[in-house]
Short mmCIF file of C-alpha atoms in Angstrom, two decimals:
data_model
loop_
_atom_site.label_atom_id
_atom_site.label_comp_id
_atom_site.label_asym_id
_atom_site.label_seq_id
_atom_site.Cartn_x
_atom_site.Cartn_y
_atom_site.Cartn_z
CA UNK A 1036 -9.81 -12.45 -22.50
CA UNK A 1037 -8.40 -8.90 -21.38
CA UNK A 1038 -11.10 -6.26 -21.32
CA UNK A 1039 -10.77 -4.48 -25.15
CA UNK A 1040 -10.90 -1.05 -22.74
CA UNK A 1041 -7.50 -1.89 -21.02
CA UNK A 1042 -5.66 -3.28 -24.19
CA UNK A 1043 -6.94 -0.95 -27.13
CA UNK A 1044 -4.95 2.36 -25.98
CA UNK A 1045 -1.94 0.58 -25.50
CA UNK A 1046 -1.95 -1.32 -29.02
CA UNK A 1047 -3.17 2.20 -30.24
CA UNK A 1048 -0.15 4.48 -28.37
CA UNK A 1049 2.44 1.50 -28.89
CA UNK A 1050 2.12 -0.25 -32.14
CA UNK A 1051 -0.75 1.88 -34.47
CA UNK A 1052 0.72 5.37 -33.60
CA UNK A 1053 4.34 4.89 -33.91
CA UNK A 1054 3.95 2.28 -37.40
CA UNK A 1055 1.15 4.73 -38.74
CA UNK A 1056 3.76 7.99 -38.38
CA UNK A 1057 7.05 6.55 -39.36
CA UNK A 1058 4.99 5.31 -42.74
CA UNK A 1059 4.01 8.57 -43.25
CA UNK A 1060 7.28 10.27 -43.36
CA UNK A 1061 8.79 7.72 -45.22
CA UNK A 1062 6.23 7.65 -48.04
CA UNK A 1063 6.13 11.75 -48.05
CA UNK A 1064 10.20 11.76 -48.10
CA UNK A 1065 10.18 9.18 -50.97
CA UNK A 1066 7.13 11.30 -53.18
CA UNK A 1067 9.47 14.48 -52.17
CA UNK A 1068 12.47 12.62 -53.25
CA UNK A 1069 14.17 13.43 -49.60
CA UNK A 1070 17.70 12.89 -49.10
CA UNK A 1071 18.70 9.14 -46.83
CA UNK A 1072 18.37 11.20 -43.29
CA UNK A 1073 14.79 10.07 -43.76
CA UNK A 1074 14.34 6.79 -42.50
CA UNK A 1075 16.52 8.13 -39.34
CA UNK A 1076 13.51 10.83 -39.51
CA UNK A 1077 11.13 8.36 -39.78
CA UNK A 1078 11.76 6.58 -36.42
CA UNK A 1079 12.04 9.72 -34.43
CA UNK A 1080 8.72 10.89 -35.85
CA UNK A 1081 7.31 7.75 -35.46
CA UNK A 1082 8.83 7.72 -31.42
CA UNK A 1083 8.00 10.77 -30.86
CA UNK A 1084 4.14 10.50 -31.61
CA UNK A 1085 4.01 7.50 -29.39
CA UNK A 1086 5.84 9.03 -26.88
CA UNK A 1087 3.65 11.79 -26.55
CA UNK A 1088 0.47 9.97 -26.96
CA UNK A 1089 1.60 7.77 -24.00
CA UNK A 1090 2.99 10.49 -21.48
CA UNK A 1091 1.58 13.66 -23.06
CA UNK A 1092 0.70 15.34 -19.50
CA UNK A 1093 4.08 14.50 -17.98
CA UNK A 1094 6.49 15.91 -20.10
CA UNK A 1095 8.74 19.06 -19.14
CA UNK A 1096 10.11 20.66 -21.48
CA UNK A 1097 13.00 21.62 -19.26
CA UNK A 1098 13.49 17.79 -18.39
CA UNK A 1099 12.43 16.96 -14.93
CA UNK A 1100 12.25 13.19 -14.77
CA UNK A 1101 15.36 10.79 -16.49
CA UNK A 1102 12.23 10.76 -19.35
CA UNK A 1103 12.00 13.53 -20.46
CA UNK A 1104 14.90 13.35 -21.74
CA UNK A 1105 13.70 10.96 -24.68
CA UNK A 1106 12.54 13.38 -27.39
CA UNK A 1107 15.68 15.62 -26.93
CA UNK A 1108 17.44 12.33 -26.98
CA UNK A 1109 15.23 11.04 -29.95
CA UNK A 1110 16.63 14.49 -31.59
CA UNK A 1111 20.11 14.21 -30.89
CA UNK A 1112 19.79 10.80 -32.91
CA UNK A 1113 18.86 13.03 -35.60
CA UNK A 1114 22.19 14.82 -35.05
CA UNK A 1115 23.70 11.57 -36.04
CA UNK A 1116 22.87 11.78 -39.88
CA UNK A 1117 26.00 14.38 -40.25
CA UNK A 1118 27.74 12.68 -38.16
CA UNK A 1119 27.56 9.36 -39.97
CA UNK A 1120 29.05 11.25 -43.46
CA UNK A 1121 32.46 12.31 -41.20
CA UNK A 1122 34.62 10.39 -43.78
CA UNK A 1123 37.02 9.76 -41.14
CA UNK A 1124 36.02 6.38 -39.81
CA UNK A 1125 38.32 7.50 -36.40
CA UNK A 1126 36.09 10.70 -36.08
CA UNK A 1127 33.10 8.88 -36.94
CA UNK A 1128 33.56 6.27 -33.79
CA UNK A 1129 34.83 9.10 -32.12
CA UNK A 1130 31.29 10.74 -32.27
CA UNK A 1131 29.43 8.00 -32.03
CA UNK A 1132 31.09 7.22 -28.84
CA UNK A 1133 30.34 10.80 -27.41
CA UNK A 1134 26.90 10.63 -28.55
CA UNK A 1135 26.79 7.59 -27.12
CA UNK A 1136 27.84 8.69 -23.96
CA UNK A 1137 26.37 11.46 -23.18
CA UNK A 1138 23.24 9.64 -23.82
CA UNK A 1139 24.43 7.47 -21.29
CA UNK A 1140 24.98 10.48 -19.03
CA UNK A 1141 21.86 12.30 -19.30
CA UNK A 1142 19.71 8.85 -18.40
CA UNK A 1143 21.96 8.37 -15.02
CA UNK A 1144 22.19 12.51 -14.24
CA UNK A 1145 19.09 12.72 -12.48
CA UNK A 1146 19.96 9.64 -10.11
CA UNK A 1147 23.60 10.64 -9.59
CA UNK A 1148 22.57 11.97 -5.84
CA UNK A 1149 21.84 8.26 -4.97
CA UNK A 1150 23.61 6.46 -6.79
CA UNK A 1151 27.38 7.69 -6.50
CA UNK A 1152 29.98 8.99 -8.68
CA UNK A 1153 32.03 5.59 -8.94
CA UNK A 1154 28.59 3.49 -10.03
CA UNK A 1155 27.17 6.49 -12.16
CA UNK A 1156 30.17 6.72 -14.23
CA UNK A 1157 29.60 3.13 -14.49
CA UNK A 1158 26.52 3.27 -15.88
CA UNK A 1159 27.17 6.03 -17.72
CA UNK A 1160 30.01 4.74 -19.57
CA UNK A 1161 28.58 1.33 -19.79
CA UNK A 1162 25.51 1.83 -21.35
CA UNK A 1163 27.64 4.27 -24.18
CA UNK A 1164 30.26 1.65 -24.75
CA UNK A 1165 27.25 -0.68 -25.68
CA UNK A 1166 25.21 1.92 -27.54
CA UNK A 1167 28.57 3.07 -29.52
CA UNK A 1168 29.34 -0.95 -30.23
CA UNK A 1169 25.94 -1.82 -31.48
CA UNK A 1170 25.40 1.38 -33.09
CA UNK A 1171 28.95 0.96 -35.35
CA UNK A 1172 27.56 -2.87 -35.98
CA UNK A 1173 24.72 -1.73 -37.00
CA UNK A 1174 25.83 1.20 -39.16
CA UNK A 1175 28.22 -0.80 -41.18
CA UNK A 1176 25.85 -2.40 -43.33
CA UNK A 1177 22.95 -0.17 -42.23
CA UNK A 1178 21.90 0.58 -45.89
CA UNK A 1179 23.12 -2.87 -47.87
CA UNK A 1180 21.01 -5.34 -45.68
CA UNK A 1181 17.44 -5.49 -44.46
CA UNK A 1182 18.54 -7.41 -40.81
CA UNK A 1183 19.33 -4.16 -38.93
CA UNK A 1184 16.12 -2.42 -38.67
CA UNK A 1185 14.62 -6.15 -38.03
CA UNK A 1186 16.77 -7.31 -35.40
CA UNK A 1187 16.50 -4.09 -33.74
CA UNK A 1188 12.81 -4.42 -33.98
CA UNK A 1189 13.20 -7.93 -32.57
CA UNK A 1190 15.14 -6.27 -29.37
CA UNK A 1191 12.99 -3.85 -28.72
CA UNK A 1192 9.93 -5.64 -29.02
CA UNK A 1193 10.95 -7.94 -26.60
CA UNK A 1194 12.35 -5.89 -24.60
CA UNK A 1195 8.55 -4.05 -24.34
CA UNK A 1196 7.42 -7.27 -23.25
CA UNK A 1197 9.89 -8.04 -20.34
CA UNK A 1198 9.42 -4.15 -19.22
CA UNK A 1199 5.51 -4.42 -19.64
CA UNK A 1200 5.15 -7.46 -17.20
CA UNK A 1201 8.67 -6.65 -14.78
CA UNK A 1202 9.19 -3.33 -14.52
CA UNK A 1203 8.04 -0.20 -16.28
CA UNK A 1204 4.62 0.47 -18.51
CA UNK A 1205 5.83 3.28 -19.72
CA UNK A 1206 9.06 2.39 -20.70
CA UNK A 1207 7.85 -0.70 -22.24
CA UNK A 1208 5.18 0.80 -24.33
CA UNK A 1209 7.89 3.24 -25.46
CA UNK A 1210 9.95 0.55 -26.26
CA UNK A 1211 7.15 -1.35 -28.19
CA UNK A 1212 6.64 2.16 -30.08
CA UNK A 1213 10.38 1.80 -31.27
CA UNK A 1214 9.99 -1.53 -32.53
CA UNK A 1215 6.44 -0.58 -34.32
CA UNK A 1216 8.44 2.54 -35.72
CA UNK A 1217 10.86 0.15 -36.76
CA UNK A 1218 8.83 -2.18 -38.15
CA UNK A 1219 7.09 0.51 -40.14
CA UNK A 1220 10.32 0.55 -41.64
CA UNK A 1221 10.60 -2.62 -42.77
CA UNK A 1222 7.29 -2.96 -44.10
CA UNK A 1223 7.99 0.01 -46.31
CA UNK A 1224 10.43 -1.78 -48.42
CA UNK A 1225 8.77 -4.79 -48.69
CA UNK A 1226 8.60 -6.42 -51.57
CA UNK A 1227 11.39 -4.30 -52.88
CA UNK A 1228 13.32 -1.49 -51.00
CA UNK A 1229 12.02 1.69 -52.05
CA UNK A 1230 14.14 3.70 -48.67
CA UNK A 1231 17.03 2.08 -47.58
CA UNK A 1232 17.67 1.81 -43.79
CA UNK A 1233 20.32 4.09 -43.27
CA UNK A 1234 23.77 4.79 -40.44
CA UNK A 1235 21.58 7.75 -39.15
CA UNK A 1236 18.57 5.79 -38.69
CA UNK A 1237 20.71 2.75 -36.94
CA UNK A 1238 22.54 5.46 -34.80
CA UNK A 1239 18.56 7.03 -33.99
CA UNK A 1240 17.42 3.97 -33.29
CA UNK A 1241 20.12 2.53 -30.98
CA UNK A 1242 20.35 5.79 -28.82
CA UNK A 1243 16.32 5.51 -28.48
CA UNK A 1244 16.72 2.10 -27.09
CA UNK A 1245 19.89 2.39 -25.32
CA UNK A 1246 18.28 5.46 -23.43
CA UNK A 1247 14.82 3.14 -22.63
CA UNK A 1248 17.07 0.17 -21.44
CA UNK A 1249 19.24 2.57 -19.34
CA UNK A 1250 16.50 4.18 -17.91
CA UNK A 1251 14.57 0.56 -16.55
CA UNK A 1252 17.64 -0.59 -15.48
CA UNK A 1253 18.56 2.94 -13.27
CA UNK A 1254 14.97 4.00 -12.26
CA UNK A 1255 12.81 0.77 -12.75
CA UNK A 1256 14.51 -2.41 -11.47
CA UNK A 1257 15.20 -3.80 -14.73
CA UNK A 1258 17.79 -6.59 -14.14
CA UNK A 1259 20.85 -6.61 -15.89
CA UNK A 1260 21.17 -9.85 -16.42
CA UNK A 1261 17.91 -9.42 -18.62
CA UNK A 1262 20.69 -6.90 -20.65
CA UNK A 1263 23.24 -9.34 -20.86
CA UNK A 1264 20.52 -11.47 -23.00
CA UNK A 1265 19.79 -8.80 -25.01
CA UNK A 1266 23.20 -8.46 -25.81
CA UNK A 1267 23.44 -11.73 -26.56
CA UNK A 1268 20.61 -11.62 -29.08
CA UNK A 1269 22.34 -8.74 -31.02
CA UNK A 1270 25.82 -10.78 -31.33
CA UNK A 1271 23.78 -13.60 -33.23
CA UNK A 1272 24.00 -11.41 -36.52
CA UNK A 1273 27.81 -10.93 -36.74
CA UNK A 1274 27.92 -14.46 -35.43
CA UNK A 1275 25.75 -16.07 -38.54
CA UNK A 1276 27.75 -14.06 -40.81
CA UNK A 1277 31.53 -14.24 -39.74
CA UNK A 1278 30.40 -18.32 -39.98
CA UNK A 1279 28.94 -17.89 -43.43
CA UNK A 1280 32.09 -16.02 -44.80
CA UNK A 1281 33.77 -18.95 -43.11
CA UNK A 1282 31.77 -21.20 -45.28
CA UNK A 1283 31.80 -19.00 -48.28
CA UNK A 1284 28.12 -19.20 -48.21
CA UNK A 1285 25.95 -16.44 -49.48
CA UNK A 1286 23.31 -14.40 -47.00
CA UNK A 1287 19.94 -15.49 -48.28
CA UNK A 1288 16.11 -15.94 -46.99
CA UNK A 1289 17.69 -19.00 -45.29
CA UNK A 1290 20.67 -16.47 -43.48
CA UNK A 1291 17.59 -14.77 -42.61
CA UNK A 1292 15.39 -16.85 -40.88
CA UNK A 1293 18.44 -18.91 -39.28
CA UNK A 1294 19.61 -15.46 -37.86
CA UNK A 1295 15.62 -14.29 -36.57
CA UNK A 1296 15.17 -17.46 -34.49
CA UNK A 1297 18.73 -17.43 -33.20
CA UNK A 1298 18.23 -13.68 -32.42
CA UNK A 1299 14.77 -14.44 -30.86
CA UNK A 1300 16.43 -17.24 -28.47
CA UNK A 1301 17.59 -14.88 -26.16
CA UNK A 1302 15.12 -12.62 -26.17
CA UNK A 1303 12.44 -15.22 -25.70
CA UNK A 1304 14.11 -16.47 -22.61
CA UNK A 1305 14.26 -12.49 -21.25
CA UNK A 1306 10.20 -12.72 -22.00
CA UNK A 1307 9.94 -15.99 -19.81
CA UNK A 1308 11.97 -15.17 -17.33
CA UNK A 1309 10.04 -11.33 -16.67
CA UNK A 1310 7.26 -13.21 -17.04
CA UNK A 1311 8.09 -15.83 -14.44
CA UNK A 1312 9.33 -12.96 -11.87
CA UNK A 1313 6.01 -11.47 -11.83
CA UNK A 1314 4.13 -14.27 -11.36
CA UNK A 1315 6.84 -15.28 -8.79
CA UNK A 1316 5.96 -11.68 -7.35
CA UNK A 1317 2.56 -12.62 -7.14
CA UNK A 1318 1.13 -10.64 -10.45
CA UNK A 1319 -1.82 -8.38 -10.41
CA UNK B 854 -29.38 -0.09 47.72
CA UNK B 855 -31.12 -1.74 45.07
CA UNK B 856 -29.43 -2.99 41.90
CA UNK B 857 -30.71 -0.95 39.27
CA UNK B 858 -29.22 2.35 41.73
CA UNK B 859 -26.27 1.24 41.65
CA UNK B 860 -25.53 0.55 38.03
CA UNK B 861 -27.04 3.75 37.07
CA UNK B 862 -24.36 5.66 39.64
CA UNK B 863 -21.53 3.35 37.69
CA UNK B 864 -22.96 4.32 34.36
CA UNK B 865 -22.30 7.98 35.15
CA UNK B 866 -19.23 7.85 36.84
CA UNK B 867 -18.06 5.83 33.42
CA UNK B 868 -19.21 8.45 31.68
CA UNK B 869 -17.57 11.18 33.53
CA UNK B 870 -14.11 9.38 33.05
CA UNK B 871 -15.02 8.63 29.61
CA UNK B 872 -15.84 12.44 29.37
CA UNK B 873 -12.28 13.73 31.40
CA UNK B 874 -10.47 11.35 29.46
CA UNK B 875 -11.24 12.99 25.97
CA UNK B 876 -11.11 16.39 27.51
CA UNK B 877 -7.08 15.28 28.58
CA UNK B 878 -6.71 14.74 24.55
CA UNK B 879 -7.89 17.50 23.28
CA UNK B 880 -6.44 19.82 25.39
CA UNK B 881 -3.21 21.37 24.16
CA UNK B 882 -0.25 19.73 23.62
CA UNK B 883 2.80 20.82 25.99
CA UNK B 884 4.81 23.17 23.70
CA UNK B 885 8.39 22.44 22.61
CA UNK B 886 10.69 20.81 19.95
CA UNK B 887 9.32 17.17 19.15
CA UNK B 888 11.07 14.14 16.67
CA UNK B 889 8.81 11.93 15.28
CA UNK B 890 8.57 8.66 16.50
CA UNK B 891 9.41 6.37 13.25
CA UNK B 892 7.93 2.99 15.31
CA UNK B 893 4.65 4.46 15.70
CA UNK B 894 4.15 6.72 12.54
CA UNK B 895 2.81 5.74 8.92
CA UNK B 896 1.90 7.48 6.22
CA UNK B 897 -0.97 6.05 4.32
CA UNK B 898 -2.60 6.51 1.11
CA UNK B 899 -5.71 5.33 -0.58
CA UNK B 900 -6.50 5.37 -4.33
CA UNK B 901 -9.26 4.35 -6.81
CA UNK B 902 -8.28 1.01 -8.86
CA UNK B 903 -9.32 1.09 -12.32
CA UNK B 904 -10.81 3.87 -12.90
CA UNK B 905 -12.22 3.94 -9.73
CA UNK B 906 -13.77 -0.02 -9.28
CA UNK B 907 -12.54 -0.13 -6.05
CA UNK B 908 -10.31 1.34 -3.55
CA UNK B 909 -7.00 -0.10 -2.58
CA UNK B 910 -4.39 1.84 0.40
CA UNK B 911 -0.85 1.41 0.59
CA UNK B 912 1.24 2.96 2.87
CA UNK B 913 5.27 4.80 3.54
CA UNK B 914 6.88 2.72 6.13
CA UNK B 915 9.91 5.13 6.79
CA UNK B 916 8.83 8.11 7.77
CA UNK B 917 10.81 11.22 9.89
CA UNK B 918 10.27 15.19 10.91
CA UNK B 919 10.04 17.53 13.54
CA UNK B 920 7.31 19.26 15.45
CA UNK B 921 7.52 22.65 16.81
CA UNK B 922 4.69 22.92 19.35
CA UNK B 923 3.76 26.25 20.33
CA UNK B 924 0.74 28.37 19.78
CA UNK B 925 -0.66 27.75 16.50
CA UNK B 926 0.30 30.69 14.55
CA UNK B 927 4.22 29.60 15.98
CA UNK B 928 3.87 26.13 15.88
CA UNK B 929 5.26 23.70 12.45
CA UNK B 930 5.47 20.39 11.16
CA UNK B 931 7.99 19.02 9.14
CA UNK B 932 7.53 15.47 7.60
CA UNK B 933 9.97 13.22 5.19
CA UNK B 934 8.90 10.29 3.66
CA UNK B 935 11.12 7.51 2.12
CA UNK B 936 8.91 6.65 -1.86
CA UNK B 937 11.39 3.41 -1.59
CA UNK B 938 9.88 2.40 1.83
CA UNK B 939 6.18 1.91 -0.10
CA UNK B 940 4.24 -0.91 1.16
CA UNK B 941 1.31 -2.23 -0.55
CA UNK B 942 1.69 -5.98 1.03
CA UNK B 943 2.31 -6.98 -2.45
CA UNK B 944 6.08 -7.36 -3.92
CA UNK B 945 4.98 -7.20 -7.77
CA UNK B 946 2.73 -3.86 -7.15
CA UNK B 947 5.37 -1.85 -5.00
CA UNK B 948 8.36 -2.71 -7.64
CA UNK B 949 5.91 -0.43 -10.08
CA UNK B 950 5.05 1.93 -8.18
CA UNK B 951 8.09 2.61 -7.45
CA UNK B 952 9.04 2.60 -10.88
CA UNK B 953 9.09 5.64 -13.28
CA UNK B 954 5.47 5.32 -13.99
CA UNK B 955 4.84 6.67 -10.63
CA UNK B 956 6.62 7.55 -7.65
CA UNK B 957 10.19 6.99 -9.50
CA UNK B 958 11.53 6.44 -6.23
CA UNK B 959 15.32 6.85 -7.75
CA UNK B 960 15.07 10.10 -9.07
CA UNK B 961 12.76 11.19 -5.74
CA UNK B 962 13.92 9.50 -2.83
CA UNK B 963 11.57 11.34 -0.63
CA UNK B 964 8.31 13.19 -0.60
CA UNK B 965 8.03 15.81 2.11
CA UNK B 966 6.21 18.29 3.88
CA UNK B 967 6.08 21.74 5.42
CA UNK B 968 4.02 23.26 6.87
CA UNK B 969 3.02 26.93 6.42
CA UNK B 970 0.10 27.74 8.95
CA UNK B 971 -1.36 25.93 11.42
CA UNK B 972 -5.10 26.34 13.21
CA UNK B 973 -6.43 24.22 15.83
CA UNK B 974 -9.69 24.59 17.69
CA UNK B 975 -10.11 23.83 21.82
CA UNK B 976 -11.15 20.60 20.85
CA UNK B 977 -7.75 20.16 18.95
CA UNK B 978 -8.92 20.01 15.50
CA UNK B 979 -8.07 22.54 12.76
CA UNK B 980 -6.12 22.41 9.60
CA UNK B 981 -2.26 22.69 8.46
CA UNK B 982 -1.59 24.13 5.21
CA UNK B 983 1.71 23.95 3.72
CA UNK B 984 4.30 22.62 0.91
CA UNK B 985 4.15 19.04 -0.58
CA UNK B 986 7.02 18.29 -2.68
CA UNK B 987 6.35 14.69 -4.55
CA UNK B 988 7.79 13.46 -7.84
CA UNK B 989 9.91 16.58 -8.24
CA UNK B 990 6.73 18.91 -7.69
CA UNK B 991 5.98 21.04 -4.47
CA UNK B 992 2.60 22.41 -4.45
CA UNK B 993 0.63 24.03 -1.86
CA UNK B 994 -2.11 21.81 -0.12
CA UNK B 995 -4.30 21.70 3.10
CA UNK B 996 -4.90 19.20 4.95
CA UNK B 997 -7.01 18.23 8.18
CA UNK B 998 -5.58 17.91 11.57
CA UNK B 999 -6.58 16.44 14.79
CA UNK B 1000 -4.58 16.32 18.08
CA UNK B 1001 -5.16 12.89 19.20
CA UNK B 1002 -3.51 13.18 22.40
CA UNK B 1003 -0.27 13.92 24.76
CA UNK B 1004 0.62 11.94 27.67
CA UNK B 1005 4.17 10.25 29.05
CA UNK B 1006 5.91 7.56 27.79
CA UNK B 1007 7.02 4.59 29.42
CA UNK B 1008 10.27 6.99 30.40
CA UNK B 1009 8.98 9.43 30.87
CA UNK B 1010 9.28 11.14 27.90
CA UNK B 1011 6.65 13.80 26.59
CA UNK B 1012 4.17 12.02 23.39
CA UNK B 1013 1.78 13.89 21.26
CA UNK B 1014 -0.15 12.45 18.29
CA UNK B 1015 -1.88 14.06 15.76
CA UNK B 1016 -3.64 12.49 12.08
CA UNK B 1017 -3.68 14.88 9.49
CA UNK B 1018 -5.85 13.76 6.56
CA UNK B 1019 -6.56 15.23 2.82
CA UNK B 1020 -6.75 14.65 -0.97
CA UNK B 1021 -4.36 15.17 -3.81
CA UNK B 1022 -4.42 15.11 -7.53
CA UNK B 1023 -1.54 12.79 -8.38
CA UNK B 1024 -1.55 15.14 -11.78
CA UNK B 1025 -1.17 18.09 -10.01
CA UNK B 1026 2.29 16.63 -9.10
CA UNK B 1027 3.35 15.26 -12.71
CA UNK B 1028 1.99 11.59 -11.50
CA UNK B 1029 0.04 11.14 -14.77
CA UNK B 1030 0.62 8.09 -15.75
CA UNK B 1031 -1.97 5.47 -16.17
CA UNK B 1032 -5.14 8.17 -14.94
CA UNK B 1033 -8.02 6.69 -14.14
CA UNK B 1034 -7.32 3.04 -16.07
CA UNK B 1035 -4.76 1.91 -13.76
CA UNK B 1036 -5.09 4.53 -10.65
CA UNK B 1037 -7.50 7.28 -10.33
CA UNK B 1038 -6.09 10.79 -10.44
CA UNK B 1039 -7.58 11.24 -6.48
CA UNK B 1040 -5.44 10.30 -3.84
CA UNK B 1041 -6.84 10.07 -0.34
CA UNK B 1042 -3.81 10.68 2.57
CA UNK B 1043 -3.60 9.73 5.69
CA UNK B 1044 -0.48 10.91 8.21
CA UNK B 1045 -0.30 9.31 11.75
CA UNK B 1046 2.03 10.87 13.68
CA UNK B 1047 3.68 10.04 17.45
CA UNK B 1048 6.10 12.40 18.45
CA UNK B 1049 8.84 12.53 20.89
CA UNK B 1050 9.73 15.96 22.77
CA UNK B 1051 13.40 16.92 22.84
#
């Protein structure tokens, strides 16, 4: 049994924090009647209290280090709720994709001395493709279905497992802080859905993550093929569902659950496999 | 002669040598441009675990600089240390500390030093203040020094060593993560250096 002393600030900074905070806003934006950039508001807020409570004395406001970065980056997501009511859908991707991007860019900047022009580009334009693809996925039916803000959840939390016990504390408890924010979320329109999820909120959360996943794999060792499965995890959902139109089926509880476990599949395996490289690496 | 004479005649003439010996390294170095020897230099450090439960030292394998021995007020030491050449004996523990919650050994390839003044006794002790940049953060610290010795290598070549020891806050240099739980805030340094004249 871990000591309580080594486990209780992290549950506190990663899960209590972040979940307690993005409640908050959304309950005070749905008493004020707020317009649907809420729930986008509602996992910076939530992000942003974590991310302070976990790194409060390293933070420059002039960014330093690739991580300080995150709140600007947590505000740019933010920037995404006008963005997302462009009723051009070509302008729309178009700023999605330079969002995306120079989310992308910012992470990599600070290690563009070492690593090269040819494999920071790379990177760079990598890790926006991705964000831009899942961001547009998620967007799409960001505010008709409650899977988005779940299976993002899913990724994330997962994702502050693998980082927790392979790579980076930091990054993973921030990660675990997105999926608590998220989670909030969820819980919040349980049993019915008083705040929709909404495009801004998807795009918010996305670039959060993106930036977290770019940043383990650049700074802390985080392999990509640990990426590759988190991919895979979020091309379950339009998997289940371009089978069910197939079938003509309809997307209920069962949809649901038969997309959660597929969705967890890969991300379990990313789990057992950090796990098994740092017992491989002698864990301490 | 009887036997106790003569082992009391030994006895001092060890201790004379003994006595000459340290004398020959403490006395000052011969002045000059010098290149640290990488083979038989290490940087080490030493750190509370947990909050302080126990102490546990790692150390910088790759390590380069240059010496300019002169008289103290003209003399200077430059030092660069590799954060990606950390060595703790244990694979799991260097891949995080080299990892953004510490060193971030990406973003700061190398920690270095300069040094700003210089002061050494006749016994070749003293101090060397000057510049440690770390983790994107150069601060002003002091540290101890002590000449070890000088002497010819197996070339021929002119050696000196010196071991310059101190503390450091690791806040101090925007290292806060994880202070004291994981690492206490207190590092403890230790800089062997062997250096070649030019």
């Amino acid at each position: 049994m871990p000591d309580p002393s080594f486990f209780l600030p992290l549950i506190l900074q990663s899960a209590l924090i972040p979940f307690g905070a993005a409640l908050a806003v959304l309950a005070a934006a749905r008493a004020l009647r707020a317009g649907p950039g809420a729930p986008a508001l509602a996992v910076a807020a939530g992000f942003l209290a974590a991310y302070f409570a976990i790194l409060h004395g390293q933070w420059s406001l002039l960014p330093k280090a690739a991580l300080d970065w995150l709140p600007w980056i947590a505000l740019a997501g933010l920037a995404s709720a006008p963005a997302e009511r462009i009723a051009n859908a070509a302008w729309r991707l178009a700023t999605r994709l330079a969002l995306s991007v120079a989310v992308g860019a910012l992470v990599v900047w600070p290690a563009f001395a070492g690593l090269g022009l040819q494999k920071a580009i790379l990177l760079a334009g990598t890790a926006g493709v991705l964000m831009c693809a899942v961001w547009t996925y998620m967007a799409r039916s960001a505010d008709s279905r409650r899977t988005p803000p779940w299976l993002l959840a899913l990724v994330a939390g997962g994702a502050a497992l693998a980082l927790m016990l392979d790579s980076s504390q930091s990054i993973g408890q921030l990660s675990g802080a997105l999926a608590s924010a998220l989670v909030a979320g969820v819980a919040f329109n349980l049993p019915r859905v008083r705040m929709a999820f909404s495009p801004a909120a998807a795009g918010t959360a996305v670039l959060i993550l993106g930036a977290l996943l770019a940043n383990a794999v650049v700074y802390a060792g985080f392999p990509p093929g640990y990426i590759a499965l988190l991919v895979g995890a979020l091309l379950v959902d339009p998997l289940v569902r371009t089978l069910n139109r197939l079938r003509s089926g309809s997307e209920g509880a069962g949809t649901w659950a038969l997309t959660t476990v597929l969705t967890a599949l890969p991300v379990g395996a990313m789990v057992f496999l950090a796990a098994k490289a740092a017992s491989d690496a002698g864990g301490y | 002669m009887s036997i106790t004479a003569i082992s009391s005649r030994s006895l001092i003439a060890v201790a004379g040598l003994a006595l000459s010996a340290f004398a020959s390294a403490a006395a000052t170095a011969p002045s000059g441009n010098y290149k640290i020897d990488p083979a038989h230099s290490v940087a080490y450090f030493e750190v509370g675990h947990m909050g302080g439960i126990s102490r546990f030292m790692g150390r910088f394998n790759d390590m380069n600089g240059d010496l300019v021995l002169d008289a103290p007020a003209k003399s200077t030491i430059k030092v660069e240390i590799k954060t990606a050449s950390i060595d703790t004996k244990h694979e799991g523990l260097d891949k995080h500390l080299k990892s953004p919650d510490f060193f971030n050994a990406v973003q700061f390839p190398s920690l270095t030093f300069n040094s700003t003044a210089i002061s050494l006794n006749g016994a070749g002790e003293g101090t060397v203040a000057g510049n440690l940049s770390l983790h994107g953060v150069t601060k002003p610290v002091t540290l101890k020094l002590k000449q070890i010795g000088s002497g010819k290598g197996m070339k021929g070549e002119t050696r000196v060593g010196y071991v310059a020891t101190g503390s450091v806050k690791r806040t101090d240099f925007g290292m806060g993560y994880g202070v004291p739980g994981a690492a206490t805030d207190e590092v403890d340094l230790r800089i062997n250096i062997e250096a070649i004249k030019q």
